[in-house]
Amino acid sequence: MNCRSEVLEVSVEGRQVDEAMLALLHTILLHRSTGKFHYKKEGTYSIGTVGTQDVDCDFIDFTLVRVSSDELDRVIRKAVAEFKDALGNSGSDGMGQISLEFYQKKKSRWPFSDECIPWEVWSIKVNVVNLANEQERQICREKVGEKLGEKVINIVEVINRHEYLPKMPTQSEVYNVFDTSLKDVQPYLYKITYQITDSLGTSVSTTMRRLIKDTLAL
Amino acid sequence: MAHFDTEYQRLEASYSDSPPGEENLLVHVPEGSKSPWHHIENLDLFFQRISFKNGFTCMLLGEIFELVQLVFVVAFTVFLANCVDYDILFANKFVNHTDSSKVTLPDAFLPVDVCSARIRDSVLVIFILIISGVFWLHRLVKFIYNICCYWEIRSFYINALKMSMTDLPYFTWQEVQGRIIEIQKEHQICIHKKELTELDIYHRILRFKNYMVAMVNKSLLPVRFRLPLLGDTVFYTRGLKYNFELIFFWGPGSLFENEWSLKPEYKRGGNRLELADRLSSRILWIGIANLLLCPVILIWQILYAFFSYTEVIKREPGSLGARCWSLYGRFYLRHFNELDHELMSRLSKGYKASSKYMNCFMSPLLTVVAKNVAFFAGSILAVLIALTIYDEDVLAVEHVLSSITLLGICVTVCRSFIPDKHMVFCPEQLLKVILAHIHYMPDHWQGNAHRYETRDEFAQLFQYKAVSNVFILEELLSPVITPFILIFCLRRKSLEIIDFFRNFTVDVVGVGDTCSFAQMDVRQHGHPAWMSAGKTEASIYQQAEDGKTELSLMHFAITNPHWQPPRESTHFISLLKEKVHREANPAFTSTHSLQSDSEPHSLIANLLMGPPSLASLHLGREGSINPVSIGVSEGASALRALSPVSTSLHLRGSYPSARLPRPDHPAVVAGRAMAGSGTDARTISSGSSAWEGQLTSMVLSEYASTEMSIHALYMHEMHKQQSRGEVSRHAWHGQESDESSESVNEDMEAARTFPRSSTFPTTSHQAGAAQQSGSQRRYGGTSDPVSGSFRAQRTPRMPMGGWSEENQMSRHHDPVPEEGSEDELPPHIHKFCKVFHCE
């Protein structure tokens, strides 16, 4: 519970799914990334620079701004593509949820692996609609664009609030707060998971994990 | 997708150590996370662990011994069953020893190979061993996990809270809590808010307990049954409680998604029928699982009871006759947001009075029989003991030792049925004292303390140990009965349960989903008959019974003086405190004169009171003295006579002050002095900086409990006034001059006709309540005819209650100095009043 959660809901047409998801995820990550840290000897550090890039969408009247890091883009695109496939394969009414979770790692003692403690979770609920003709598509294209604009403002508002963020780490702890695997940008540690509503709640593994944890915590 | 590079591009140079020319421009100093205590994932568990503040070694040893005990019980049982040659032990078979004729214990043991062969051959034993082995391993894993957590908590105490483990037992919970709140400002253990409040911490620790208390309060759980022979009984055991918690809170597929949030589908009303179906099938499965596991649990219970209690029974058979607070009682009497140790200390304070009260009801027949049995058994015992002393060989005669033991037990048991010769039968007053500690009782007990029905109902809260959860009967029956309760009673309630969780769950920022009752919001859950008339907007379905919301609010505000309640609640608290204070204040001035000879005074008070109910009734009618204050003082004086703490408190709280000659009832004076000193000393000390350190907080918490007792008595008294004002208004006319004998009867009648609270319902009412809640859930509570008629029955009480209260106040003001005359009081009293208002 000790984490903020924000929920965004969008309804889009099937082919707009990946662009809409990319738009939202990139917007959030843009605000949750910093330049690379360069630690100095005295325990201080300087922050590298971050570039931005505008991306026009093909199926939506919308231009998204993202961090100009191809690596990051690749990772996100892969996750979104998986989500879209899963959504398509589910074959049902097409409800799904993709969530972007920012977390911190905490070292724990020997028998346990490091804990990942989330501090902010963004859940994007997607509702896929089917459209009959080209005219409706055209309208949808504009509407979704407007909606995404609203969401972006929404996200920025949330991010601008003065709320908890992990404290800036020292050199030895930077891995516990930031994802340092990329070479040109350094987002907070994040995880993207998705869930198709059809598959009845959580997957088996998470249920099992919870079960074991619950019995332990009696 | 087309890409456009904006002007904001990354400086490629920064791949190297630092951008040229920027070495000194952008330099940051990492704050680092020096303490690992920021942003704790599971705050619920974290606070819970902090709240059993026993010290690490205690917990460690406790857990280790639990594990060892488990092994021991199993191993010892198996050994007894398989490895002992009982023929030798009973001397049916002779051992041929070469050197001596004495039979030693090792002679009775079978040789190892025979023994292990016997164990290996028996399938049942192997089966039991495997099951207990699995169970033990599970416990072991849990143990290791727990120890790691305790270690973490230990370092939290030491490093963050700056309390050493040796001092820990001497810190009060309030201090620990205060430090946690301080810590939050620095480390942000909860990320939602900058500051934690006391209520947040309590909510997290008691999240599920609050739900359980609310469910017991609203009579949702099937724990009361009408049995053909035993009548109205309560059956609530630890096994049953465990199962309820399993179903609602943490078991697989429970209503809660995780420790802090209800599953979203349960928050929506849409598919409640489907959810209820799902819940009922889950209950069915859990019931069946219980049924299957029943033999295992039963065997375990029997063994465990045997090993833990046989020795106790032999040593002090009197403990069989002792009583304790039943599990149901603990839930019925618990405030919302009350921690275990707070509840237990409150109940323990009421223990003495409660057992006295129960002893008032010794049946004379039983006493006569017991006396005689004790006489005969005692004489035989005496002879046997005398003979033994004369010559030890008597013991060697067959069965002499066993008959001495049996006779001893018999005498002790009999003695517990013989009441104390010097005991006086004054149940009404005792019940008042009990009420001062336990804070809750159904309405119809008032004025009926001497009746057997009341006693029986009280016995449900305060059971014989032999019957109740602690040992033997219920706990042994529990594994057998629990599945049936689950399958046949709880399943029927599944829809109500679903509705309960939907209606009474609120999402509090920084805490998660909690029971809305636990918010202690008078407006949402207040009961108009409990002083929140006019403030509450709750429907019957939403009102907490027995004034639970109001009393809990008072209790929480008193135990946590730094807590800032929401606005309406602040208003309610300050109003009530002011009223109690006003009652108490005049006498405060005469405290000084009292303390020199307080004992005789309270004695005189008790004497003069006579049958207290009668006195208060009588005086109340005459209107000379406010009956509320009498009720309070009566309890308080009795309380004072009983508890040494309050006497010392009384001394502490007294100040040299001007005496107002007051022609008051001595009891009133005594009681008020109590109340006055209790409240005042507290307000002073919380205001002054001189009183600090551990002593203060200990003293404070003692004051707090006294203050709460007084408030509880006062609220009950007001409640009684209010309800009586309504019921007997039509009956009272023209009887003002009548004497008390008649009016007592009438009062009893009034109490009988008064609608009882639904936690102690009569049968007919219970049916009504069931019907009512049934219709409630169907129509959402406001528009259905049944609850409408119910309302119609109740609504006239509100204005009438208001009327009687007003009347009360005006009557009360006559003998007491008016506001204007308060100027005559010494100045410091004014100051206290101000402090009071500020609080």
CSV table of C-alpha atoms in Angstrom, one decimal, chain B residues 10-219:
chain,number,residue,atom,x,y,z
B,10,ARG,CA,22.0,15.4,-25.6
B,11,LEU,CA,25.6,16.6,-25.4
B,12,GLU,CA,27.6,13.7,-26.6
B,13,ALA,CA,30.6,15.1,-24.8
B,14,SER,CA,29.1,14.1,-21.5
B,15,TYR,CA,30.0,10.5,-22.2
B,16,SER,CA,33.4,11.5,-21.1
B,17,ASP,CA,34.0,12.2,-17.5
B,18,SER,CA,32.3,15.6,-17.5
B,19,PRO,CA,31.2,18.1,-20.1
B,20,PRO,CA,33.9,20.6,-21.0
B,21,GLY,CA,33.6,23.8,-19.0
B,22,GLU,CA,30.9,22.4,-16.7
B,23,GLU,CA,33.1,20.8,-14.1
B,24,ASN,CA,32.1,23.3,-11.5
B,25,LEU,CA,28.7,24.3,-12.7
B,26,LEU,CA,26.4,21.4,-12.0
B,27,VAL,CA,27.6,19.6,-9.0
B,28,HIS,CA,25.2,17.8,-6.7
B,29,VAL,CA,25.6,16.2,-3.4
B,30,PRO,CA,23.7,13.0,-3.0
B,31,GLU,CA,21.5,12.9,0.1
B,32,GLY,CA,21.9,9.1,0.1
B,33,SER,CA,19.6,7.0,2.1
B,34,LYS,CA,21.4,6.8,5.3
B,35,SER,CA,18.7,5.0,7.1
B,36,PRO,CA,16.9,2.1,5.6
B,37,TRP,CA,13.6,3.2,7.1
B,38,HIS,CA,12.3,5.4,4.4
B,39,HIS,CA,9.5,4.1,2.4
B,40,ILE,CA,8.6,0.8,4.1
B,41,GLU,CA,6.7,-1.5,1.9
B,42,ASN,CA,4.3,-3.1,4.3
B,43,LEU,CA,3.5,-0.6,6.9
B,44,ASP,CA,0.7,-2.6,8.4
B,45,LEU,CA,2.9,-5.4,9.4
B,46,PHE,CA,5.7,-3.1,10.3
B,47,PHE,CA,3.5,-1.2,12.8
B,48,GLN,CA,2.0,-4.4,14.1
B,49,ARG,CA,5.4,-5.7,14.9
B,50,ILE,CA,6.3,-2.5,16.5
B,51,SER,CA,3.2,-2.7,18.6
B,52,PHE,CA,4.1,-5.9,20.4
B,53,LYS,CA,7.0,-4.2,22.1
B,54,ASN,CA,8.4,-7.1,24.1
B,55,GLY,CA,12.0,-6.9,23.2
B,56,PHE,CA,13.8,-9.1,20.8
B,57,THR,CA,15.1,-11.7,23.2
B,58,CYS,CA,11.6,-12.3,24.5
B,59,MET,CA,10.2,-12.8,21.1
B,60,LEU,CA,13.0,-15.0,20.1
B,61,LEU,CA,12.8,-17.2,23.1
B,62,GLY,CA,9.0,-17.4,22.9
B,63,GLU,CA,9.2,-18.6,19.3
B,64,ILE,CA,11.9,-21.1,20.0
B,65,PHE,CA,10.1,-22.5,23.0
B,66,GLU,CA,6.9,-22.8,20.9
B,67,LEU,CA,8.8,-24.9,18.4
B,68,VAL,CA,10.4,-27.0,21.1
B,69,GLN,CA,7.1,-27.5,22.8
B,70,LEU,CA,5.6,-28.8,19.6
B,71,VAL,CA,8.3,-31.4,19.1
B,72,PHE,CA,8.0,-32.4,22.7
B,73,VAL,CA,4.3,-32.9,22.7
B,74,VAL,CA,4.4,-35.1,19.6
B,75,ALA,CA,7.5,-37.0,20.7
B,76,PHE,CA,6.3,-37.5,24.2
B,77,THR,CA,2.9,-38.8,23.1
B,78,VAL,CA,4.4,-41.2,20.7
B,79,PHE,CA,6.7,-42.4,23.4
B,80,LEU,CA,4.0,-42.9,25.9
B,81,ALA,CA,1.9,-44.8,23.4
B,82,ASN,CA,4.6,-47.1,22.1
B,83,CYS,CA,7.6,-47.3,24.3
B,84,VAL,CA,6.2,-47.9,27.8
B,85,ASP,CA,5.5,-51.2,29.3
B,86,TYR,CA,2.5,-50.4,31.4
B,87,ASP,CA,2.4,-53.8,33.0
B,88,ILE,CA,5.6,-53.1,34.8
B,89,LEU,CA,4.5,-49.6,35.8
B,90,PHE,CA,1.3,-51.0,37.3
B,91,ALA,CA,3.2,-53.8,38.9
B,92,ASN,CA,1.2,-56.4,37.2
B,93,LYS,CA,4.4,-58.0,36.0
B,94,PHE,CA,7.5,-58.3,38.1
B,95,VAL,CA,10.9,-57.5,37.0
B,96,ASN,CA,13.6,-59.8,38.2
B,97,HIS,CA,16.4,-57.5,39.3
B,98,THR,CA,19.5,-59.1,40.6
B,99,ASP,CA,20.7,-56.4,43.0
B,100,SER,CA,17.6,-54.6,44.3
B,101,SER,CA,13.9,-55.2,44.5
B,102,LYS,CA,13.0,-51.6,43.6
B,103,VAL,CA,11.4,-50.9,40.3
B,104,THR,CA,12.9,-48.0,38.6
B,105,LEU,CA,11.4,-45.9,35.8
B,106,PRO,CA,13.8,-47.1,33.1
B,107,ASP,CA,12.6,-50.6,33.8
B,108,ALA,CA,9.3,-49.7,32.4
B,109,PHE,CA,10.7,-48.5,29.1
B,110,LEU,CA,10.8,-50.9,26.3
B,111,PRO,CA,14.1,-51.5,24.6
B,112,VAL,CA,14.8,-49.2,21.6
B,113,ASP,CA,14.6,-51.8,18.9
B,114,VAL,CA,11.2,-53.1,20.1
B,115,CYS,CA,10.0,-49.6,20.4
B,116,SER,CA,11.0,-48.5,17.0
B,117,ALA,CA,9.6,-51.6,15.5
B,118,ARG,CA,6.3,-50.9,17.1
B,119,ILE,CA,6.3,-47.3,15.7
B,120,ARG,CA,7.3,-48.6,12.3
B,121,ASP,CA,4.5,-51.1,12.2
B,122,SER,CA,1.7,-48.7,13.1
B,123,VAL,CA,0.4,-46.8,10.1
B,124,LEU,CA,-1.5,-44.4,12.2
B,125,VAL,CA,1.5,-43.3,14.2
B,126,ILE,CA,3.5,-42.8,11.0
B,127,PHE,CA,0.7,-40.8,9.5
B,128,ILE,CA,0.5,-38.6,12.6
B,129,LEU,CA,4.3,-38.2,12.6
B,130,ILE,CA,4.3,-37.1,9.0
B,131,ILE,CA,1.5,-34.6,9.4
B,132,SER,CA,3.1,-33.1,12.5
B,133,GLY,CA,6.5,-33.0,10.7
B,134,VAL,CA,5.0,-31.0,7.9
B,135,PHE,CA,3.3,-28.7,10.3
B,136,TRP,CA,6.5,-28.3,12.3
B,137,LEU,CA,8.5,-27.5,9.1
B,138,HIS,CA,6.0,-24.9,8.2
B,139,ARG,CA,6.3,-23.4,11.7
B,140,LEU,CA,10.1,-23.5,11.4
B,141,VAL,CA,10.1,-21.5,8.1
B,142,LYS,CA,7.7,-19.0,9.7
B,143,PHE,CA,10.0,-18.8,12.7
B,144,ILE,CA,13.0,-18.0,10.6
B,145,TYR,CA,11.0,-15.4,8.7
B,146,ASN,CA,9.7,-13.9,11.9
B,147,ILE,CA,13.1,-13.7,13.5
B,148,CYS,CA,14.4,-11.8,10.5
B,149,CYS,CA,11.5,-9.3,10.8
B,150,TYR,CA,12.0,-9.0,14.5
B,151,TRP,CA,15.6,-8.2,14.0
B,152,GLU,CA,14.7,-5.5,11.6
B,153,ILE,CA,12.2,-4.1,14.1
B,154,ARG,CA,14.9,-4.3,16.8
B,155,SER,CA,17.3,-2.2,14.7
B,156,PHE,CA,14.4,0.2,14.0
B,157,TYR,CA,13.9,0.6,17.7
B,158,ILE,CA,17.5,1.1,18.4
B,159,ASN,CA,18.6,3.2,15.4
B,160,ALA,CA,15.6,5.2,14.4
B,161,LEU,CA,13.5,5.4,17.6
B,162,LYS,CA,16.6,5.6,19.8
B,163,MET,CA,15.2,3.3,22.4
B,164,SER,CA,17.5,0.6,23.8
B,165,MET,CA,16.1,-2.9,24.2
B,166,THR,CA,16.6,-2.9,27.9
B,167,ASP,CA,14.5,0.2,28.4
B,168,LEU,CA,11.8,-0.9,26.0
B,169,PRO,CA,9.4,-2.5,28.5
B,170,TYR,CA,9.3,0.8,30.4
B,171,PHE,CA,8.2,2.9,27.5
B,172,THR,CA,4.5,3.3,27.0
B,173,TRP,CA,2.9,2.8,23.6
B,174,GLN,CA,2.0,6.5,23.4
B,175,GLU,CA,5.7,7.4,23.6
B,176,VAL,CA,6.7,4.9,21.0
B,177,GLN,CA,3.9,6.2,18.8
B,178,GLY,CA,5.0,9.8,19.4
B,179,ARG,CA,8.5,8.9,18.2
B,180,ILE,CA,7.2,7.1,15.1
B,181,ILE,CA,5.3,10.3,14.2
B,182,GLU,CA,8.5,12.2,14.7
B,183,ILE,CA,10.4,9.7,12.5
B,184,GLN,CA,7.9,10.1,9.7
B,185,LYS,CA,8.8,13.8,9.3
B,186,GLU,CA,12.4,12.9,8.9
B,187,HIS,CA,12.4,9.6,7.0
B,188,GLN,CA,9.0,9.4,5.4
B,189,ILE,CA,8.2,5.8,6.2
B,190,CYS,CA,4.8,6.4,4.7
B,191,ILE,CA,5.1,8.1,1.3
B,192,HIS,CA,1.6,9.4,0.9
B,193,LYS,CA,1.7,12.0,3.6
B,194,LYS,CA,4.2,14.3,5.1
B,195,GLU,CA,2.9,13.5,8.6
B,196,LEU,CA,1.4,10.5,10.1
B,197,THR,CA,-1.4,10.8,12.7
B,198,GLU,CA,-2.1,8.5,15.6
B,199,LEU,CA,-5.2,7.4,13.9
B,200,ASP,CA,-3.3,6.3,10.8
B,201,ILE,CA,-1.1,4.1,12.9
B,202,TYR,CA,-4.0,2.6,14.7
B,203,HIS,CA,-5.9,2.0,11.5
B,204,ARG,CA,-3.0,0.1,10.1
B,205,ILE,CA,-2.4,-2.0,13.1
B,206,LEU,CA,-6.0,-2.8,13.7
B,207,ARG,CA,-7.4,-2.8,10.2
B,208,PHE,CA,-8.9,-6.3,10.4
B,209,LYS,CA,-9.7,-6.2,14.1
B,210,ASN,CA,-11.8,-3.1,13.5
B,211,TYR,CA,-13.8,-5.0,10.9
B,212,MET,CA,-14.3,-7.8,13.3
B,213,VAL,CA,-15.4,-5.5,16.1
B,214,ALA,CA,-17.8,-3.8,13.7
B,215,MET,CA,-19.2,-7.1,12.6
B,216,VAL,CA,-19.8,-8.3,16.1
B,217,ASN,CA,-21.3,-4.9,16.9
B,218,LYS,CA,-23.7,-5.1,14.0
B,219,SER,CA,-24.5,-8.8,14.9
